[in-house]
Short mmCIF file of C-alpha atoms in Angstrom, two decimals:
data_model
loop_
_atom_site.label_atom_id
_atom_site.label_comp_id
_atom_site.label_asym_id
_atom_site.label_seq_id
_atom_site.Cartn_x
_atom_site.Cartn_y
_atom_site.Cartn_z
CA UNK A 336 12.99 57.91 -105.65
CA UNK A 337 13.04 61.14 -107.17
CA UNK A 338 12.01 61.65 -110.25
CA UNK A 339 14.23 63.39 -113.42
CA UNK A 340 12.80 65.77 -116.07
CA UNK A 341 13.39 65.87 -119.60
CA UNK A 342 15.09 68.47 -120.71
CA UNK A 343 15.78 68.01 -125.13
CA UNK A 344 18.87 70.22 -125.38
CA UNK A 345 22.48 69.84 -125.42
CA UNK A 346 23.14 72.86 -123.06
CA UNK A 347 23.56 73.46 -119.80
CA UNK A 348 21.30 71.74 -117.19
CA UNK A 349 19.14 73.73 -115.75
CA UNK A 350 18.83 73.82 -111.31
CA UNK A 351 15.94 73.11 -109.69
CA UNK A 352 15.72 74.83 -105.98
CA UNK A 353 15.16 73.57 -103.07
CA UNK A 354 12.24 75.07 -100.54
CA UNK A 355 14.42 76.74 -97.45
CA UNK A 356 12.75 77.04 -94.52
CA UNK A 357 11.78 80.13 -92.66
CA UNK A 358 13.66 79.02 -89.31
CA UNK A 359 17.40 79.33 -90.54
CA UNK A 360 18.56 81.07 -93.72
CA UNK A 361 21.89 80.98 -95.33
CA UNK A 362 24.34 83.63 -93.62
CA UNK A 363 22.61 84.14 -90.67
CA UNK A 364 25.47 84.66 -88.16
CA UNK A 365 25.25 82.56 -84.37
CA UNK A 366 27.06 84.30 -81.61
CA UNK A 367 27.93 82.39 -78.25
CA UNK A 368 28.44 83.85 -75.38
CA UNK A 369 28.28 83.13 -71.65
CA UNK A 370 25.14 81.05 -71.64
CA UNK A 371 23.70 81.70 -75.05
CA UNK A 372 23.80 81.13 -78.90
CA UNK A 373 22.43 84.01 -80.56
CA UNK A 374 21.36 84.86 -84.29
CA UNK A 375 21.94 87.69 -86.27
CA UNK A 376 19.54 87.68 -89.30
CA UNK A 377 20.70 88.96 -92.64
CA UNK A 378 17.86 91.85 -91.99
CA UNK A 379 19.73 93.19 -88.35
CA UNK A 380 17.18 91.14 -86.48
CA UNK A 381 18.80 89.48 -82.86
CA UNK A 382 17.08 86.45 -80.95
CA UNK A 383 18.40 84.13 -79.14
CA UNK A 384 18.24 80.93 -80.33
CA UNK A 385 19.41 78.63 -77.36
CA UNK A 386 19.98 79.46 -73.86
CA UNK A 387 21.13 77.39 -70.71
CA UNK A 388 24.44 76.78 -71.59
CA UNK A 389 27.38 76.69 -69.88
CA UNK A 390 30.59 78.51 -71.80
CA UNK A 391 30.12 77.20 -75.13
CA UNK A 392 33.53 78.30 -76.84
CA UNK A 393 32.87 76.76 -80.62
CA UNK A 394 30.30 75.91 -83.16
CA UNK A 395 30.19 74.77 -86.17
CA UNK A 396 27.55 73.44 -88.98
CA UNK A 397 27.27 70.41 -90.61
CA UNK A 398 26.61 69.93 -93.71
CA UNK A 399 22.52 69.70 -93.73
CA UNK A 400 22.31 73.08 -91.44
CA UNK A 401 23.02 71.15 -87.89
CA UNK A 402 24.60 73.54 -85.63
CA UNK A 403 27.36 72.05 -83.15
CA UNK A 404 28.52 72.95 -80.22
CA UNK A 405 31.70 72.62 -78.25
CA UNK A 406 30.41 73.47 -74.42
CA UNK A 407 33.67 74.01 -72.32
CA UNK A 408 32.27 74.47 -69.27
CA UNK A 409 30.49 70.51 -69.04
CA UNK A 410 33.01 69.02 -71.69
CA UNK A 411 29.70 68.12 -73.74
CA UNK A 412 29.39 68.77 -77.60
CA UNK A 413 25.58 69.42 -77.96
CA UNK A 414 23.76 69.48 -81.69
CA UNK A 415 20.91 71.57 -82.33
CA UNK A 416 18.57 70.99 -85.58
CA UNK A 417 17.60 74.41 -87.28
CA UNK A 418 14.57 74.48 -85.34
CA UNK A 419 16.73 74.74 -82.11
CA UNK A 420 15.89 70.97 -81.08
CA UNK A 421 18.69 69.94 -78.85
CA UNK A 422 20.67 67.01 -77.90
CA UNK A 423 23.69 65.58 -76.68
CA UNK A 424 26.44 64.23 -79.17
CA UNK A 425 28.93 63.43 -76.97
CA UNK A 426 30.17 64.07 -73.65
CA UNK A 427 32.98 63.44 -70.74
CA UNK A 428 35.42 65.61 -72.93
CA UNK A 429 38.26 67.68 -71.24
CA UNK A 430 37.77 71.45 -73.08
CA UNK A 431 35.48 70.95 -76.52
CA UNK A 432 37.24 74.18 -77.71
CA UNK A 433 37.36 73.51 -81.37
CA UNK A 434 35.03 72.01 -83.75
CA UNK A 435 35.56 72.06 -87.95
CA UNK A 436 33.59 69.43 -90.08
CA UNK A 437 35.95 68.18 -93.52
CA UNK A 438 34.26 67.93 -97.31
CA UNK A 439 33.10 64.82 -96.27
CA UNK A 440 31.03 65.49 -93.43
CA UNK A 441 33.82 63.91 -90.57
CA UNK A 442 33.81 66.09 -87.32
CA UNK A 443 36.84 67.37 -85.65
CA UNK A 444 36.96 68.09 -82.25
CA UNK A 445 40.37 69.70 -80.74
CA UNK A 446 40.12 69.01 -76.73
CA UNK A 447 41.95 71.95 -75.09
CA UNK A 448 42.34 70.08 -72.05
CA UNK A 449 43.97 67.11 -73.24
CA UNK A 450 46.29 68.50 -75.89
CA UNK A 451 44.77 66.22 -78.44
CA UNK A 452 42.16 65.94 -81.35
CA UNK A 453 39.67 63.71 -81.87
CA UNK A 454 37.55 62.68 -84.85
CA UNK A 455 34.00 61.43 -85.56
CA UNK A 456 33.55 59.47 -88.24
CA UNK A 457 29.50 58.58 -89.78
CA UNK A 458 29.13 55.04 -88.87
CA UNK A 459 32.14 53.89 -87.14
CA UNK A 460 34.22 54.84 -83.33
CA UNK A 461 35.26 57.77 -82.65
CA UNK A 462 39.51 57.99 -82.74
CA UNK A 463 41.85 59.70 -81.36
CA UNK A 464 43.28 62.01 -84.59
CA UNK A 465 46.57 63.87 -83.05
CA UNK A 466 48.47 64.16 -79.60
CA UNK A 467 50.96 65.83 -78.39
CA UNK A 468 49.65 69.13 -78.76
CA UNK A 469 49.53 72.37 -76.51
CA UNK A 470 46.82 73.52 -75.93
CA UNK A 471 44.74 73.14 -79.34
CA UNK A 472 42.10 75.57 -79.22
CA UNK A 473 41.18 76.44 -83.10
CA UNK A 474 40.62 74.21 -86.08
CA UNK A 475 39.77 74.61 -89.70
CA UNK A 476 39.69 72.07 -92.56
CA UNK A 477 40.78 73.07 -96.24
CA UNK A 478 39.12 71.55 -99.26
CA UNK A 479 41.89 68.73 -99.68
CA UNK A 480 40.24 67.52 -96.06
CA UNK A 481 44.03 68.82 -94.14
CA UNK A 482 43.40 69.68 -90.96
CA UNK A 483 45.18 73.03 -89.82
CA UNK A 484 45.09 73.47 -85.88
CA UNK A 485 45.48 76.87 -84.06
CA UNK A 486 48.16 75.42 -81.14
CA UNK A 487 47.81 78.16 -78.33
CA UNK A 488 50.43 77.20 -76.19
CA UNK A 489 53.46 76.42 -78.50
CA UNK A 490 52.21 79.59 -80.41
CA UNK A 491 52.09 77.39 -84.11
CA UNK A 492 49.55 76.49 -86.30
CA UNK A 493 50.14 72.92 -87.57
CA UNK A 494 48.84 70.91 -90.49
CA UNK A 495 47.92 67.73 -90.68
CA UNK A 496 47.13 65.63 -93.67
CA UNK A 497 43.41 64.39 -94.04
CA UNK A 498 44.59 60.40 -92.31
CA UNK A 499 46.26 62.27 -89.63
CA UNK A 500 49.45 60.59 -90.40
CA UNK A 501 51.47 63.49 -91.24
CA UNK A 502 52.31 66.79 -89.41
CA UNK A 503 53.73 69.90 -90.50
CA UNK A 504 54.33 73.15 -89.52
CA UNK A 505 52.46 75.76 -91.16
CA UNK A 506 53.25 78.64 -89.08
CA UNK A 507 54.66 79.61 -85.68
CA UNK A 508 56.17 82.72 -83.89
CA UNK A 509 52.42 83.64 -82.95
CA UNK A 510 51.04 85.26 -79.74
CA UNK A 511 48.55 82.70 -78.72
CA UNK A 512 47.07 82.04 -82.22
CA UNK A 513 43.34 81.38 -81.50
CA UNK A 514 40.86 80.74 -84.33
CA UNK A 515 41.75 79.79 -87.64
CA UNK A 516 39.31 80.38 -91.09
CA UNK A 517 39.63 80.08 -94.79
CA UNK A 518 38.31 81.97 -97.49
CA UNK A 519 37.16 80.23 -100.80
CA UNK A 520 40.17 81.27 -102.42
CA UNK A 521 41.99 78.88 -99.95
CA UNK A 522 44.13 81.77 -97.89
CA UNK A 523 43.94 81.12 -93.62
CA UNK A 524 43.54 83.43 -91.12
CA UNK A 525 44.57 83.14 -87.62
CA UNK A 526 43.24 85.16 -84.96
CA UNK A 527 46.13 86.25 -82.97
CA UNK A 528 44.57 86.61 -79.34
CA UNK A 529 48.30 88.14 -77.30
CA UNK A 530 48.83 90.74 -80.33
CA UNK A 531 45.32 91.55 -81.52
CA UNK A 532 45.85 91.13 -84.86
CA UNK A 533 44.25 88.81 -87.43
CA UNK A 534 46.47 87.16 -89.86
CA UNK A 535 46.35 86.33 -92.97
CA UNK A 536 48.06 83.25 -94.86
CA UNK A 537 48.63 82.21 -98.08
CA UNK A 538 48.19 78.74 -99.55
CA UNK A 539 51.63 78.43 -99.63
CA UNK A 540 52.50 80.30 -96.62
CA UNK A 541 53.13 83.88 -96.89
CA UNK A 542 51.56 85.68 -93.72
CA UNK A 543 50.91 89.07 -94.09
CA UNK A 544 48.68 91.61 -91.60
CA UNK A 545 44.71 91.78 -92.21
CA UNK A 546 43.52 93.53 -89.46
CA UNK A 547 45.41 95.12 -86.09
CA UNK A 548 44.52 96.77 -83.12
CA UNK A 549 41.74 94.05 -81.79
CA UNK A 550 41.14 93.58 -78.27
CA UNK A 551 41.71 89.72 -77.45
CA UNK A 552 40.36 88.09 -81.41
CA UNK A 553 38.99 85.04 -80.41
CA UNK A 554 36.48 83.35 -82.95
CA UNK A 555 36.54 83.91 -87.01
CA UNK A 556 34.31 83.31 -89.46
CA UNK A 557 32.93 83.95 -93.44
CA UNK A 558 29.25 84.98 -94.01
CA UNK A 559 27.49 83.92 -96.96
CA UNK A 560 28.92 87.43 -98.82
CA UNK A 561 32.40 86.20 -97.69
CA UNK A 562 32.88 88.98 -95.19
CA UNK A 563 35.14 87.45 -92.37
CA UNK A 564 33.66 88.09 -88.90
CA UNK A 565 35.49 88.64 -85.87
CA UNK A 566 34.88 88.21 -82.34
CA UNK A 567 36.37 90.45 -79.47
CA UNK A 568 36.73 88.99 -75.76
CA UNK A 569 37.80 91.82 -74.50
CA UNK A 570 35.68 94.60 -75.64
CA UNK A 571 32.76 92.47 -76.03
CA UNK A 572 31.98 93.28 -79.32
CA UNK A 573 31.45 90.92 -82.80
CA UNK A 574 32.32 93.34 -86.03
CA UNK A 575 33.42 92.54 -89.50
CA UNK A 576 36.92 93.21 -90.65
CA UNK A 577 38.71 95.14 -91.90
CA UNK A 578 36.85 98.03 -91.86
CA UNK A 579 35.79 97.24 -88.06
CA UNK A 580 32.19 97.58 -88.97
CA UNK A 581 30.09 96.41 -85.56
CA UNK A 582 27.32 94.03 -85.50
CA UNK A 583 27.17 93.87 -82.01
CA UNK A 584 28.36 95.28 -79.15
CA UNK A 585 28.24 94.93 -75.04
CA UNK A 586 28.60 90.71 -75.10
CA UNK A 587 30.20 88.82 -72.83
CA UNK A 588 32.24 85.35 -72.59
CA UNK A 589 33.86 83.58 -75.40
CA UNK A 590 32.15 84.86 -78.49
CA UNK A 591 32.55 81.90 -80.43
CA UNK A 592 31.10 82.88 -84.37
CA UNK A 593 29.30 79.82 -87.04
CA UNK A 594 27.70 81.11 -90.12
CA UNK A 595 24.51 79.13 -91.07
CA UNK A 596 26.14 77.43 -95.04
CA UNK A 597 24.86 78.04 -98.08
CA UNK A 598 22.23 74.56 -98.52
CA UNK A 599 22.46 72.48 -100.94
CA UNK A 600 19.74 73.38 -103.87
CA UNK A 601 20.36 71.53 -107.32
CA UNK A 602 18.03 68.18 -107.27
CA UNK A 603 18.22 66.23 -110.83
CA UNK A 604 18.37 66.94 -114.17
CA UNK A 605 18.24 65.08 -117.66
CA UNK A 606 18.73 65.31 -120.92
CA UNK A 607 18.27 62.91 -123.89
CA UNK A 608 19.61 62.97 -127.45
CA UNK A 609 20.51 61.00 -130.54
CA UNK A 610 24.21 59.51 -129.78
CA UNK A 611 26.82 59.83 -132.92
CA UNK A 612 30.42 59.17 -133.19
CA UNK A 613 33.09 61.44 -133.10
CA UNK A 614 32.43 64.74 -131.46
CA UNK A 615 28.62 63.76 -131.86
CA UNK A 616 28.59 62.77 -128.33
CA UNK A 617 26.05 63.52 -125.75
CA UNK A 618 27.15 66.02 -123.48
CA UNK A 619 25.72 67.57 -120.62
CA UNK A 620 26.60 70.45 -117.86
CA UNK A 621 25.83 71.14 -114.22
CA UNK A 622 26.79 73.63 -111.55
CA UNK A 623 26.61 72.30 -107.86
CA UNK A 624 26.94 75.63 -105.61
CA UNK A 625 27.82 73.33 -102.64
CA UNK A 626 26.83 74.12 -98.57
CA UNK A 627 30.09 75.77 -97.36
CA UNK A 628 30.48 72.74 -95.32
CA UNK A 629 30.45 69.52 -96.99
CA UNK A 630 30.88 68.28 -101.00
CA UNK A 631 27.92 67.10 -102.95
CA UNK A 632 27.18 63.74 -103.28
CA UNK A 633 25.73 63.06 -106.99
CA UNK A 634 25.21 59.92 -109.14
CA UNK A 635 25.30 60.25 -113.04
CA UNK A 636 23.83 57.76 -114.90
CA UNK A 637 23.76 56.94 -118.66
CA UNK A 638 20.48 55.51 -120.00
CA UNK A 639 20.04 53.53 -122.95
CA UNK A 640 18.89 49.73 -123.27
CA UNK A 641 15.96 50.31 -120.98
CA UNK A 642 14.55 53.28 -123.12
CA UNK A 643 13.33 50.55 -125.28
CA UNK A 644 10.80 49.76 -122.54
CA UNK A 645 9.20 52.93 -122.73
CA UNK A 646 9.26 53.11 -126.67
CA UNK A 647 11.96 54.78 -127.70
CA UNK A 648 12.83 53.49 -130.99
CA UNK A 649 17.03 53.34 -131.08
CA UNK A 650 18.14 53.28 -128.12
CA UNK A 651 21.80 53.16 -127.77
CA UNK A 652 22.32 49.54 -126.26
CA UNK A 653 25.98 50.31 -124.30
CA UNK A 654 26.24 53.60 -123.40
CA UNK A 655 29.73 54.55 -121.59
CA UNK A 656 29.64 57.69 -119.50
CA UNK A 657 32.82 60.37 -118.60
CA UNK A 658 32.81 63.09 -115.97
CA UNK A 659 34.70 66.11 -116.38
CA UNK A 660 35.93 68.69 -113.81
CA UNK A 661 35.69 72.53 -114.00
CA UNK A 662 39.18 72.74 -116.12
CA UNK A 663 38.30 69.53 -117.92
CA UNK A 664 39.77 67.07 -115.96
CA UNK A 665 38.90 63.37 -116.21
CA UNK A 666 37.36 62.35 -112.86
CA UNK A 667 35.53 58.81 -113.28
CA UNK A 668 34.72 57.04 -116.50
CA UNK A 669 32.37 53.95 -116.60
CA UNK A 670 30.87 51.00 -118.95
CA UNK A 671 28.30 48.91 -117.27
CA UNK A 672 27.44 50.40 -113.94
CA UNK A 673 28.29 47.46 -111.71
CA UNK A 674 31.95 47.83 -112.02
CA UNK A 675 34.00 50.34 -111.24
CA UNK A 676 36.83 51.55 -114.26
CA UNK A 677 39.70 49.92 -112.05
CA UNK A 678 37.58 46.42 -111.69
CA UNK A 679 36.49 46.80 -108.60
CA UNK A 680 32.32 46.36 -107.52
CA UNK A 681 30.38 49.53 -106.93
CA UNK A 682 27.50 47.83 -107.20
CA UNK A 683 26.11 48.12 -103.08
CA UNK A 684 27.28 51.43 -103.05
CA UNK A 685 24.92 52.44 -106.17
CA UNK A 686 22.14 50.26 -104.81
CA UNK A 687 21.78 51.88 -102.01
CA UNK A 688 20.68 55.21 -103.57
CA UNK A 689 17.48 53.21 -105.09
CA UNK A 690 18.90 55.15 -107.97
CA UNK A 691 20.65 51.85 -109.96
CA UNK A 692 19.72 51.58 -113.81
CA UNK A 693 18.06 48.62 -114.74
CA UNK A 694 19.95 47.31 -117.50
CA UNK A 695 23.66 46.19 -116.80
CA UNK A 696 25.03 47.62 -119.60
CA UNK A 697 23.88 51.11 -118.62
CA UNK A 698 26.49 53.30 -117.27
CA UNK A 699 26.82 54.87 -113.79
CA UNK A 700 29.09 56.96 -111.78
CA UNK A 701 29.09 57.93 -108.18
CA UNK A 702 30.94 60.88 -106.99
CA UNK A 703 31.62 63.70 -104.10
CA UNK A 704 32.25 67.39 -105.11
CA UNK A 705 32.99 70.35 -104.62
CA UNK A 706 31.11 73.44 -105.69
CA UNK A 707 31.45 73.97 -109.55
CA UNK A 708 30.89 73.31 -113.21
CA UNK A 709 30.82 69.51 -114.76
CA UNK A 710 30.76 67.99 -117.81
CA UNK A 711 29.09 64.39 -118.45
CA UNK A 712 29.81 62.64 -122.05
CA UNK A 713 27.86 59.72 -122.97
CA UNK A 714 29.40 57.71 -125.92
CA UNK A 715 28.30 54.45 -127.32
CA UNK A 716 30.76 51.49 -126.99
CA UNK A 717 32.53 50.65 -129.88
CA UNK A 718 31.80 53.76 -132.03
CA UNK A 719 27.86 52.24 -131.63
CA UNK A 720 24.99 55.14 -132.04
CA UNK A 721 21.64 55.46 -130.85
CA UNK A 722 19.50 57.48 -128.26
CA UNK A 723 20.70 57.94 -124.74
CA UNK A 724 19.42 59.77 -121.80
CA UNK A 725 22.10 61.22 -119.38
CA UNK A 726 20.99 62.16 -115.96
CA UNK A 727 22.35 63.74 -112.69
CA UNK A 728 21.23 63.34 -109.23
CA UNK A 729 22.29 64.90 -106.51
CA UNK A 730 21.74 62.82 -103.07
CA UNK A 731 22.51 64.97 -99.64
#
């Protein structure tokens, strides 16, 4: 169980890091090409990090640094740990040319020989997402969890909502759209393989022209500095756009580009403080940065009752707990951890985090999300007062 520190201010929480080890850093850029992977270090350095393959045309990371791979040529997708461990995920695909992982950690796989996607899903079968596509080659997921597809043959890129159950068109009159990539601002590009150009989309749509003049785009994708990398079949080359700027030159095959995310590096926090009425609340703030890849998964908790225990004279005896988003929006609110606001039990789903308070009337709230800034208020029920502790954890 990990273990909070005390922290006796009403400020902001302060992050504690997280050790990152020395075999894959965030940004480092992974390169595929014939029958390799290689890595670009943020100091210039090249190595290759796996070899053997057999036309691996996509990659992508999970959200605790796994790097995935889509290998055309044996319709496998293999996963390799940041040490470069290997092994199968799945295999007996038709064309793995597209991989893209949502906020909440699901894998999407677009087969480019079966004109469908497929999804894998922590836990449960994998199922068939969308059909009746042509030739589905590139894939990326917004934060909502929609699912935008780069369609190669019909020359569209379509949406899809996060169940799969709706389809839309997002954009079409392209020449052989390729690889698809947003930036955290939410705008798409498409990698335009017939006109070598890149793309650029709006949130709502409006296309206008990032970079021209490419020789055969096939692969996009954002370092760490948000610099959007582009791959070039045809002249072999991997440079950053617009300005063109090389990284690498002379490659061959598909050039498929992942960016090693951003980890995850806030742990727990706490604060405690005297509990009043009014504004005389207990409130506390924390940043998650997030991994690029997947939300964080945190629990808040709101300690009072079991204070006592420990010698804390007044502890507040029914705390209730809020949690605020970056522009102040209510996202959960709970009294007495074991039930959800709505009634329902969320009393498993806490357990299993060996994180539950001890005391029923303590408050709890689990929650995925995004990178950004959150408030927690801890009142006492029925305008009650007393000390309170309010703590967050995050769990990936």
């Amino acid at each position: 169980m990990k273990t909070p520190f005390i922290v006796a201010a009403l400020a902001v929480l302060a992050a504690a890091l997280v050790p990152i080890s020395g075999l894959a850093a965030p940004g480092d850029l992974y390169v595929s090409s014939s029958t390799d992977i290689l890595k670009y270090g943020q100091d210039g350095t090249r190595r290759v990090f796996a070899s053997g393959l057999n036309n691996p045309t996509a990659m992508a990371f999970d959200g605790f640094s796994n790097l995935f791979v889509g290998e055309f040529g044996t319709g496998s997708i293999l996963e390799y740990t940041p040490a470069g461990v290997r092994t199968v995920f799945d295999t007996g695909l038709n064309g793995p040319s597209g991989l893209a992982f949502d906020p909440a950690g699901n894998l999407f796989v677009a087969l480019f020989g079966e004109n469908r996607i497929i999804k894998y899903t922590t836990g449960s079968p994998t199922r068939l997402f969308a059909s009746g596509l042509n030739k589905p080659i590139g894939l990326a997921v917004d934060r909502a969890g929609n699912v935008f597809v780069a369609d190669n043959g019909s020359g569209t890129i379509f949406k899809f909502s996060p169940d799969g159950l709706t389809r839309t068109t997002f954009a079409s009159g392209l020449s052989q759209p390729y690889a698809l990539a947003f930036d955290t601002a939410g705008n798409l590009y498409e990698a335009d393989f017939g006109s070598g150009t890149v793309f650029k989309f709006t949130p709502t749509g409006t296309k206008s022209t990032f970079a021209s003049g490419l020789n055969q785009p096939v692969a996009l994708v954002f370092d760490k500095g948000g610099n959007l990398a582009e791959s070039d079949q045809g002249s072999g080359t991997v440079q950053f756009l617009p300005s063109k700027f090389p990284l690498d030159t002379g490659l061959s095959g598909q050039l498929g580009l992942a960016s090693e995310p951003t980890r995850h590096q806030f742990l727990n926090v706490s604060t405690r403080a005297l509990v009043g009425t009014g504004d005389n609340a207990l409130i506390g703030g924390f940043i998650m940065n997030g991994n690029g890849q997947v939300d964080d998964v945190v629990l808040v908790r709101a300690i009072g009752p079991s204070l006592t225990a420990f010698g804390v004279p007044g502890a507040l005896q029914d705390p209730t707990l809020e949690l605020h988003g970056p522009d102040g929006t209510l996202i959960a609110a709970n009294d007495n951890w074991k039930t959800r606001s709505d009634g329902s039990s969320q009393q498993a789903l806490i357990e299993s985090t060996t994180l539950a308070p001890s005391d029923d009337r303590e408050s709890a709230i689990y929650a995925k999300l995004p990178a950004g800034h959150y408030t927690t208020i801890v009142r006492g029920a029925g305008s009650t007062t007393g000390v309170a502790i309010v703590e967050v954890y995050n769990l990936q």
